[in-house]
mmCIF file of C-alpha atoms in Angstrom:
data_model
loop_
_atom_site.group_PDB
_atom_site.id
_atom_site.type_symbol
_atom_site.label_atom_id
_atom_site.label_comp_id
_atom_site.label_asym_id
_atom_site.label_seq_id
_atom_site.Cartn_x
_atom_site.Cartn_y
_atom_site.Cartn_z
ATOM 1 C CA MET J 1 56.873 90.945 -60.392
ATOM 2 C CA ASN J 2 59.421 88.585 -62.491
ATOM 3 C CA LYS J 3 61.182 86.196 -60.117
ATOM 4 C CA ILE J 4 65.243 85.613 -61.881
ATOM 5 C CA ASN J 5 65.486 82.491 -60.139
ATOM 6 C CA GLN J 6 69.246 81.948 -58.739
ATOM 7 C CA TYR J 7 69.889 78.418 -60.123
ATOM 8 C CA GLU J 8 67.886 75.194 -61.245
ATOM 9 C CA PRO J 9 67.221 73.075 -59.136
ATOM 10 C CA LEU J 10 68.438 69.504 -60.261
ATOM 11 C CA ILE J 11 66.343 67.059 -59.696
ATOM 12 C CA ASN J 12 66.295 63.492 -61.279
ATOM 13 C CA TYR J 13 62.851 62.609 -61.494
ATOM 14 C CA ASP J 14 63.183 58.882 -61.985
ATOM 15 C CA ASP J 15 65.421 58.265 -58.761
ATOM 16 C CA LEU J 16 62.981 60.356 -56.859
ATOM 17 C CA THR J 17 60.127 58.495 -57.529
ATOM 18 C CA LYS J 18 61.877 55.269 -56.595
ATOM 19 C CA GLU J 19 62.309 56.807 -53.439
ATOM 20 C CA PHE J 20 59.031 57.760 -52.439
ATOM 21 C CA SER J 21 57.668 54.653 -54.147
ATOM 22 C CA LYS J 22 59.934 52.532 -51.354
ATOM 23 C CA TYR J 23 59.202 55.016 -49.045
ATOM 24 C CA PHE J 24 55.352 54.797 -49.067
ATOM 25 C CA LYS J 25 55.276 50.289 -49.843
ATOM 26 C CA SER J 26 56.945 50.208 -46.066
ATOM 27 C CA ARG J 27 54.136 52.479 -44.443
ATOM 28 C CA PRO J 28 56.736 53.679 -41.981
ATOM 29 C CA TRP J 29 56.043 57.023 -39.321
ATOM 30 C CA ILE J 30 57.731 59.772 -40.871
ATOM 31 C CA THR J 31 60.120 60.025 -37.610
ATOM 32 C CA GLU J 32 60.357 56.196 -37.423
ATOM 33 C CA TYR J 33 61.751 55.362 -41.420
ATOM 34 C CA LYS J 34 65.533 54.172 -41.383
ATOM 35 C CA LYS J 35 65.969 57.336 -43.841
ATOM 36 C CA THR J 36 64.905 60.255 -40.878
ATOM 37 C CA GLU J 37 67.996 58.567 -38.945
ATOM 38 C CA GLU J 38 69.985 58.543 -41.437
ATOM 39 C CA LEU J 39 69.996 62.157 -41.269
ATOM 40 C CA GLU J 40 69.494 62.880 -37.879
ATOM 41 C CA ASN J 41 72.880 61.397 -37.849
ATOM 42 C CA LYS J 42 74.417 63.419 -40.314
ATOM 43 C CA ILE J 43 73.005 66.587 -38.452
ATOM 44 C CA LYS J 44 74.272 65.341 -35.383
ATOM 45 C CA LYS J 45 77.695 64.743 -37.014
ATOM 46 C CA PHE J 46 77.532 68.363 -39.158
ATOM 47 C CA LEU J 47 76.549 70.368 -35.587
ATOM 48 C CA GLY J 48 78.954 68.890 -33.211
ATOM 49 C CA VAL J 49 75.780 67.588 -30.696
ATOM 50 C CA LYS J 50 75.474 64.351 -29.257
ATOM 51 C CA HIS J 51 71.368 64.466 -29.925
ATOM 52 C CA CYS J 52 68.959 65.205 -32.672
ATOM 53 C CA PHE J 53 65.270 64.518 -32.960
ATOM 54 C CA MET J 54 63.254 65.228 -35.765
ATOM 55 C CA VAL J 55 59.820 65.987 -34.910
ATOM 56 C CA SER J 56 56.357 65.647 -37.103
ATOM 57 C CA ASN J 57 55.474 69.358 -36.150
ATOM 58 C CA GLY J 58 56.214 72.923 -34.413
ATOM 59 C CA THR J 59 54.157 71.929 -31.627
ATOM 60 C CA ILE J 60 56.247 68.332 -30.329
ATOM 61 C CA SER J 61 59.485 70.815 -31.427
ATOM 62 C CA LEU J 62 58.112 73.237 -28.620
ATOM 63 C CA SER J 63 57.318 70.799 -25.893
ATOM 64 C CA LEU J 64 60.768 69.190 -26.760
ATOM 65 C CA ALA J 65 62.434 72.120 -25.811
#
C-alpha cells in the first residue's frame, strides 16, 4: 500500500540535536524538566484550565484521574 504524506515535516536537525544534548546533560526526570513545565503552562493556557500534569505513563494518569 502506498502512502501519501499530507505534509513534509520541517525539522532543523541541528537545533534538535542541541536541545536533546542539553536535555540529557542536565540528567532530569522527564516530568521534572523545565521544558516540561513550560509545556504544561502552554497546555493550561490553551485549554483555559487551572491544572495540568505531565506524567510518564498511562497507569499514573489513570491513578490521578
